[in-house]
Short mmCIF file of C-alpha atoms in Angstrom, two decimals:
data_model
loop_
_atom_site.label_atom_id
_atom_site.label_comp_id
_atom_site.label_asym_id
_atom_site.label_seq_id
_atom_site.Cartn_x
_atom_site.Cartn_y
_atom_site.Cartn_z
CA MET N 1 -4.60 -4.42 -25.15
CA ALA N 2 -2.06 -4.05 -27.61
CA TYR N 3 -2.88 -0.80 -29.06
CA GLY N 4 -0.98 1.56 -31.43
CA SER N 5 2.63 0.92 -32.78
CA LYS N 6 4.84 -1.24 -30.64
CA SER N 7 8.00 0.09 -31.89
CA SER N 8 10.36 1.85 -29.04
CA HIS N 9 9.47 5.25 -30.14
CA GLU N 10 5.91 5.13 -28.83
CA LEU N 11 7.76 5.75 -25.45
CA ILE N 12 9.66 8.83 -26.46
CA PHE N 13 6.87 11.64 -25.74
CA PRO N 14 5.17 10.02 -22.90
CA ALA N 15 8.80 9.67 -21.01
CA THR N 16 9.63 13.45 -21.90
CA PHE N 17 6.50 14.30 -20.69
CA ALA N 18 6.85 12.47 -17.42
CA LEU N 19 10.63 13.63 -16.69
CA ILE N 20 9.25 17.51 -17.67
CA LEU N 21 6.14 16.56 -15.22
CA CYS N 22 8.61 15.44 -11.98
CA PHE N 23 11.03 18.43 -12.58
CA PHE N 24 7.81 20.65 -12.20
CA TYR N 25 6.64 18.78 -9.17
CA LEU N 26 10.24 18.89 -7.79
CA THR N 27 10.66 22.66 -8.52
CA TYR N 28 7.79 23.62 -6.92
CA ASP N 29 7.81 21.51 -3.73
CA ILE N 30 4.82 19.50 -5.25
CA PHE N 31 4.47 15.68 -3.94
CA PRO N 32 3.21 13.66 -6.99
CA GLY N 33 0.53 11.85 -5.51
CA PRO N 34 -1.12 8.69 -7.68
CA GLU N 35 -2.63 10.73 -10.11
CA PHE N 36 1.03 11.50 -11.27
CA MET N 37 1.01 8.38 -12.45
CA PHE N 38 -2.24 7.87 -14.19
CA LEU N 39 -1.58 11.42 -15.98
CA CYS N 40 1.59 9.85 -17.48
CA LEU N 41 -0.20 6.76 -18.42
CA LEU N 42 -2.96 8.39 -20.12
CA ILE N 43 -0.66 10.90 -22.36
CA TYR N 44 1.13 7.70 -23.67
CA ALA N 45 -2.50 6.33 -24.48
CA MET N 46 -3.57 9.80 -26.03
CA TYR N 47 0.09 9.53 -28.03
CA ASN N 48 -0.87 5.90 -29.07
CA LYS N 49 -4.53 6.98 -30.36
CA CYS N 50 -6.40 4.72 -27.10
CA SER N 51 -7.23 7.49 -24.57
CA ARG N 52 -11.06 6.35 -25.05
CA ARG N 53 -10.15 2.69 -24.01
CA PHE N 54 -7.79 3.84 -21.63
CA VAL N 55 -10.11 5.73 -19.88
CA LYS N 56 -12.79 2.88 -19.98
CA ASP N 57 -10.33 0.15 -18.59
CA TRP N 58 -8.67 2.23 -16.16
CA PHE N 59 -11.34 3.89 -14.30
CA PRO N 60 -12.22 1.24 -11.92
CA PHE N 61 -8.25 1.07 -11.41
CA ALA N 62 -7.88 4.91 -10.45
CA ALA N 63 -11.10 4.98 -8.55
CA LEU N 64 -9.68 2.34 -6.25
CA PHE N 65 -6.66 4.06 -5.63
CA LEU N 66 -8.29 7.49 -5.20
CA SER N 67 -11.26 6.19 -3.00
CA TYR N 68 -8.47 3.96 -0.98
CA GLU N 69 -6.40 7.14 -0.22
CA THR N 70 -9.34 8.81 1.02
CA LEU N 71 -11.12 6.31 3.23
CA ASN N 72 -8.13 4.90 4.74
CA ARG N 73 -7.14 8.56 5.87
CA PHE N 74 -10.85 8.89 7.10
CA VAL N 75 -10.50 5.19 9.30
CA GLY N 76 -6.93 6.65 10.39
CA SER N 77 -8.63 9.70 12.20
CA ILE N 78 -11.16 7.73 14.05
CA PRO N 79 -10.21 7.14 17.79
CA ARG N 80 -9.98 2.80 17.84
CA ALA N 81 -8.52 0.27 20.14
CA VAL N 82 -5.50 0.00 18.86
CA HIS N 83 -3.88 -3.94 19.13
CA ILE N 84 -0.27 -3.64 20.20
CA GLU N 85 0.68 -6.68 21.99
CA GLU N 86 -1.29 -9.15 19.78
CA PRO N 87 1.07 -9.01 16.91
CA ILE N 88 4.09 -9.24 19.49
CA MET N 89 3.02 -12.57 21.01
CA ALA N 90 2.42 -14.10 17.43
CA ASP N 91 5.86 -13.29 16.09
CA LEU N 92 7.36 -14.68 19.83
CA LYS N 93 5.21 -17.52 19.41
CA LEU N 94 6.53 -18.51 16.06
CA PHE N 95 10.29 -17.35 16.06
CA GLY N 96 11.16 -16.93 20.04
CA VAL N 97 12.44 -13.46 18.87
CA VAL N 98 10.80 -10.23 17.51
CA PRO N 99 12.27 -10.61 14.11
CA THR N 100 12.25 -6.60 13.70
CA LEU N 101 14.36 -5.97 16.73
CA SER N 102 16.64 -9.03 15.80
CA LEU N 103 17.01 -7.88 11.85
CA GLN N 104 17.86 -4.07 13.48
CA HIS N 105 20.33 -5.14 15.92
CA LEU N 106 22.43 -8.07 14.42
CA TYR N 107 22.52 -6.96 10.67
CA ARG N 108 21.86 -2.74 10.54
CA ALA N 109 24.05 -1.33 7.78
CA PRO N 110 23.21 1.93 6.16
CA ALA N 111 23.24 -0.03 2.65
CA LEU N 112 20.80 -2.15 3.85
CA ASP N 113 18.59 0.91 5.18
CA TYR N 114 18.61 2.28 1.59
CA LEU N 115 18.09 -0.90 -0.04
CA GLY N 116 15.12 -1.68 2.07
CA VAL N 117 13.72 1.82 1.73
CA ALA N 118 14.06 1.62 -2.17
CA PHE N 119 12.21 -1.59 -2.25
CA TYR N 120 9.62 -0.57 0.39
CA SER N 121 8.85 2.58 -1.89
CA LEU N 122 7.48 0.39 -4.76
CA HIS N 123 4.49 -0.30 -2.40
CA PHE N 124 1.63 1.97 -5.46
CA ILE N 125 4.27 1.77 -8.04
CA ALA N 126 4.74 -1.52 -8.76
CA PRO N 127 0.96 -2.86 -8.95
CA THR N 128 0.27 0.22 -11.38
CA ILE N 129 3.14 -0.77 -13.65
CA PHE N 130 2.04 -4.48 -13.81
CA ALA N 131 -1.87 -3.36 -14.25
CA PHE N 132 -0.23 -1.35 -17.30
CA VAL N 133 1.52 -4.18 -18.47
CA LEU N 134 -1.53 -6.75 -18.29
CA TRP N 135 -3.50 -3.90 -20.03
CA LYS N 136 -1.38 -4.02 -22.65
CA TYR N 137 -0.01 -7.10 -23.24
CA LYS N 138 -2.40 -9.57 -21.56
CA SER N 139 -5.95 -7.96 -21.68
CA SER N 140 -7.92 -11.05 -20.77
CA GLU N 141 -6.31 -10.97 -17.38
CA TYR N 142 -6.28 -7.02 -17.04
CA SER N 143 -10.03 -7.18 -15.29
CA LYS N 144 -9.23 -10.11 -13.20
CA TYR N 145 -6.30 -8.49 -11.51
CA THR N 146 -8.17 -5.42 -10.97
CA LEU N 147 -10.96 -7.04 -9.47
CA ALA N 148 -8.67 -9.07 -6.92
CA PHE N 149 -6.60 -6.12 -6.11
CA MET N 150 -10.21 -4.21 -5.42
CA VAL N 151 -11.01 -7.52 -2.89
CA CYS N 152 -7.76 -7.23 -1.55
CA THR N 153 -7.57 -3.60 -0.85
CA TYR N 154 -11.49 -3.07 0.68
CA SER N 155 -10.98 -6.47 2.67
CA ALA N 156 -7.59 -4.93 3.95
CA LEU N 157 -9.42 -1.64 4.52
CA ILE N 158 -12.09 -3.39 6.25
CA THR N 159 -9.75 -4.93 8.80
CA PHE N 160 -7.77 -1.95 9.56
CA LEU N 161 -11.20 -0.14 10.71
CA VAL N 162 -12.24 -2.88 12.82
CA TYR N 163 -8.89 -4.62 14.10
CA PRO N 164 -6.48 -1.76 13.66
CA VAL N 165 -2.92 -2.61 14.77
CA ALA N 166 0.31 -1.08 15.87
CA PRO N 167 3.28 -1.69 13.55
CA PRO N 168 6.77 -2.55 15.27
CA TRP N 169 8.00 1.20 15.71
CA PHE N 170 5.02 1.81 17.76
CA GLY N 171 4.62 -1.49 19.49
CA VAL N 172 8.23 -2.16 20.59
CA LYS N 173 9.87 0.69 19.67
CA ALA N 174 11.97 -0.58 16.90
CA THR N 175 13.75 2.10 15.36
CA ARG N 176 12.06 3.68 11.96
CA ILE N 177 14.33 3.67 9.66
CA ILE N 178 12.67 5.36 6.44
CA PHE N 179 12.87 8.69 8.76
CA GLN N 180 16.31 8.43 9.73
CA VAL N 181 17.17 7.98 5.63
CA ASP N 182 15.20 10.85 4.98
CA ASN N 183 17.66 12.63 7.58
CA ASN N 184 20.88 11.07 6.09
CA LEU N 185 19.49 11.96 2.58
CA GLY N 186 18.74 15.60 3.63
CA VAL N 187 15.96 15.31 1.55
CA PRO N 188 12.52 14.52 3.35
CA ILE N 189 10.75 12.21 0.98
CA TYR N 190 8.94 10.05 3.59
CA LYS N 191 8.69 12.79 5.92
CA THR N 192 6.73 14.33 2.37
CA VAL N 193 4.97 11.89 2.02
CA PHE N 194 3.25 11.30 5.40
CA ASP N 195 2.33 14.83 5.45
CA TYR N 196 0.83 14.79 2.01
CA ILE N 197 -1.38 11.84 2.28
CA GLN N 198 -1.59 11.51 6.35
CA PRO N 199 -1.76 7.72 6.50
CA ASN N 200 -3.48 5.38 8.71
CA LEU N 201 -0.69 4.87 11.54
CA PHE N 202 -2.55 1.43 12.85
CA ALA N 203 -2.96 -0.26 9.41
CA ALA N 204 -0.39 -2.74 10.15
CA PHE N 205 -2.57 -6.24 9.58
CA PRO N 206 -2.50 -7.26 7.16
CA SER N 207 0.20 -5.71 5.43
CA LEU N 208 -0.67 -4.50 2.04
CA HIS N 209 3.26 -3.95 1.24
CA ALA N 210 3.00 -8.10 1.24
CA ALA N 211 -0.17 -8.29 -0.43
CA TYR N 212 0.33 -6.23 -3.50
CA PRO N 213 3.65 -7.94 -4.36
CA TRP N 214 2.07 -11.28 -3.60
CA LEU N 215 -0.76 -10.65 -5.71
CA ILE N 216 1.34 -9.58 -9.00
CA SER N 217 3.40 -12.95 -8.28
CA LEU N 218 0.32 -15.00 -8.63
CA TYR N 219 -0.84 -13.78 -11.62
CA THR N 220 3.00 -13.79 -13.07
CA PHE N 221 2.81 -17.44 -12.20
CA LYS N 222 -0.37 -17.94 -13.80
CA ILE N 223 0.42 -16.15 -17.27
CA TRP N 224 4.10 -17.62 -17.25
CA ARG N 225 4.20 -20.51 -15.46
CA LYS N 226 8.06 -21.74 -14.69
CA LYS N 227 9.12 -18.84 -16.37
CA ALA N 228 8.15 -16.55 -13.76
CA LEU N 229 10.14 -18.03 -10.92
CA PRO N 230 12.63 -15.21 -10.94
CA ILE N 231 9.55 -12.90 -9.93
CA LEU N 232 9.54 -14.58 -6.38
CA LEU N 233 12.74 -11.97 -5.47
CA PHE N 234 10.59 -8.88 -5.71
CA PRO N 235 8.11 -9.99 -3.18
CA THR N 236 10.22 -11.55 -0.74
CA SER N 237 12.39 -8.47 -1.02
CA ILE N 238 9.54 -6.39 -0.06
CA TRP N 239 8.54 -8.69 2.83
CA PHE N 240 12.07 -8.23 4.40
CA SER N 241 12.22 -4.51 3.98
CA ALA N 242 9.08 -4.40 5.68
CA VAL N 243 10.29 -5.91 8.42
CA TYR N 244 13.69 -4.79 8.61
CA LEU N 245 12.39 -1.11 8.28
CA GLY N 246 10.09 -1.49 11.51
CA GLU N 247 6.92 -1.02 9.69
CA HIS N 248 5.40 -4.49 10.07
CA TYR N 249 5.53 -7.67 11.80
CA VAL N 250 6.29 -11.26 10.10
CA VAL N 251 2.62 -12.07 11.11
CA ASP N 252 1.50 -8.62 9.33
CA ILE N 253 3.41 -10.11 6.18
CA ILE N 254 1.55 -13.82 6.67
CA GLY N 255 -1.85 -11.95 6.64
CA GLY N 256 -1.04 -9.68 4.01
CA VAL N 257 -0.29 -13.10 1.90
CA ALA N 258 -3.26 -14.78 3.04
CA TYR N 259 -5.44 -11.75 1.66
CA ALA N 260 -4.12 -11.50 -1.65
CA THR N 261 -4.31 -15.03 -2.03
CA LEU N 262 -8.14 -15.35 -1.12
CA ALA N 263 -8.76 -12.25 -3.06
CA PHE N 264 -7.02 -14.13 -6.32
CA LEU N 265 -8.68 -17.56 -5.62
CA VAL N 266 -12.08 -15.89 -5.23
CA VAL N 267 -11.53 -13.76 -8.68
CA GLU N 268 -10.48 -17.04 -10.57
CA LYS N 269 -12.61 -19.32 -9.21
CA LEU N 270 -16.20 -17.26 -9.22
CA CYS N 271 -15.75 -14.73 -11.78
CA THR N 272 -16.87 -14.98 -14.94
CA LYS N 273 -16.04 -13.00 -18.01
CA HIS N 274 -19.45 -11.60 -17.85
CA ALA N 275 -19.29 -10.85 -13.98
CA LEU N 276 -16.19 -8.96 -14.54
CA THR N 277 -17.73 -6.72 -17.62
CA LYS N 278 -20.74 -6.02 -15.14
CA VAL N 279 -18.65 -5.42 -11.74
CA LEU N 280 -16.11 -2.94 -13.47
CA ASN N 281 -18.25 -0.77 -15.55
CA GLN N 282 -18.13 2.45 -14.69
CA LYS N 283 -21.54 3.10 -12.77
CA SER N 284 -21.20 -0.32 -10.76
CA ILE N 285 -17.81 1.37 -9.46
CA GLU N 286 -19.62 5.08 -8.81
CA ASN N 287 -22.39 3.17 -6.83
CA LEU N 288 -20.26 1.10 -5.08
CA LEU N 289 -18.02 4.33 -3.85
CA THR N 290 -21.56 6.37 -2.83
CA ASN N 291 -22.94 3.36 -0.67
CA ILE N 292 -19.36 3.13 0.75
CA LEU N 293 -19.18 6.17 1.98
CA LYS N 294 -22.77 6.24 3.46
CA VAL N 295 -21.92 3.57 5.52
CA ARG N 296 -22.26 4.49 9.28
CA ILE N 297 -18.56 3.94 10.54
CA PRO N 298 -19.41 4.58 14.47
CA ARG N 299 -21.26 1.11 14.53
CA VAL N 300 -18.26 -0.77 14.59
CA LEU N 301 -16.79 1.04 17.26
CA LYS N 302 -18.27 -0.58 20.18
CA PHE N 303 -15.79 -2.92 20.81
CA HIS N 304 -12.97 -2.46 23.70
CA GLU N 305 -10.67 -5.21 24.34
CA LYS N 306 -8.03 -5.39 27.63
CA ARG N 307 -4.76 -4.66 27.11
CA CYS N 308 -5.23 -2.12 24.09
CA LEU N 309 -4.69 1.39 23.75
CA THR N 310 -7.60 3.87 23.11
CA VAL N 311 -5.52 6.72 20.96
CA ASP N 312 -7.27 10.18 20.07
CA LEU N 313 -5.65 10.70 16.87
CA ASN N 314 -6.71 14.07 17.19
CA PHE N 315 -3.91 14.63 19.39
CA TYR N 316 -1.36 12.48 17.81
CA LYS N 317 1.08 13.93 16.09
CA GLU N 318 3.42 12.08 13.79
CA GLY N 319 6.86 11.10 15.71
CA ILE N 320 10.40 10.29 14.38
CA ARG N 321 12.47 8.11 16.41
CA GLU N 322 15.79 9.04 16.87
CA ASP N 323 18.26 8.10 20.33
CA GLU N 324 15.64 6.07 21.98
CA LYS N 325 13.06 9.23 21.84
CA ILE N 326 10.09 9.94 19.66
CA LEU N 327 10.30 13.71 18.32
CA TYR N 328 7.02 15.06 17.44
CA LYS N 329 6.15 17.75 15.05
CA SER N 330 4.48 19.77 17.60
CA ALA N 331 4.53 20.23 21.42
CA SER N 332 1.02 18.22 21.70
CA LEU N 333 1.12 14.92 22.69
CA TYR N 334 -0.82 12.37 21.75
CA MET N 335 -3.01 11.10 24.49
CA VAL N 336 -3.41 7.46 25.30
CA ARG N 337 -5.60 5.29 27.75
CA LEU N 338 -4.66 1.86 28.95
CA LEU N 339 -7.62 -0.47 29.14
CA THR N 340 -8.10 -2.58 32.06
#
């Protein structure tokens, strides 16, 4: 939706505001959450006299982000049977080795660490920027992208609840490079992120780090066809980074790609323009979130499988792996019980 002037000066004020706000966050040690980006985009819309349209169109996208952040944190706090061996065995069957361990052993380098962390950090930034590009220049695709994003995200969230999977840094004791980069920089960027959002530690499958860039690529191919081929560098870089950094197995990446592809196909094949308008209105989103929050989570927690770990996350303290050991933020150790 190309509202307002298209000249370059339309970005000056919003960009200046973003810099000032960023400086404020850094000065007072406040971590900028998703609301930071939405606020910057709202300022842009207000500056270009399209704020009412922006609020109407972006409410579903913003609600998705904020509700997912809250629900994922809640799901992560529930004691569950955590699957550890399954993704390891899947990677071994596919490659004969665990790719994360092989990459870290054979190709570990400081430059690759920093590059991997940089790509991995685009997880929430890239989908929002791409949504803004569609909203501004390809409005007919914006609603479809938002709905596909929603389908993909909540499908993954349900999977995190009923089938929690441990990442390589937990399952095979791979080095968690992102925290080592924090230590090397002397600025606890990722530690601050984890303290701030308290993420679900056992949400490795499917990998949303794989799903989101692939969903972006699918819509890029749909709109720009062959001209969009260079976009493939984007998801492959993030996929490699997720495996190299010890955050995901390759099977997690495959799962993320599958979830994104299915979400794309469902929206593209089954949703008409009228249906999109009905689904993505403000009242429908509010009703959806209300129903989600009323779900009785314990009903899906009755299963326990062999060779899984039951982890009481009330006692779990996020660990930073250094020199083959896990250091904890407090003296309280997490409690585990091996089911036999």
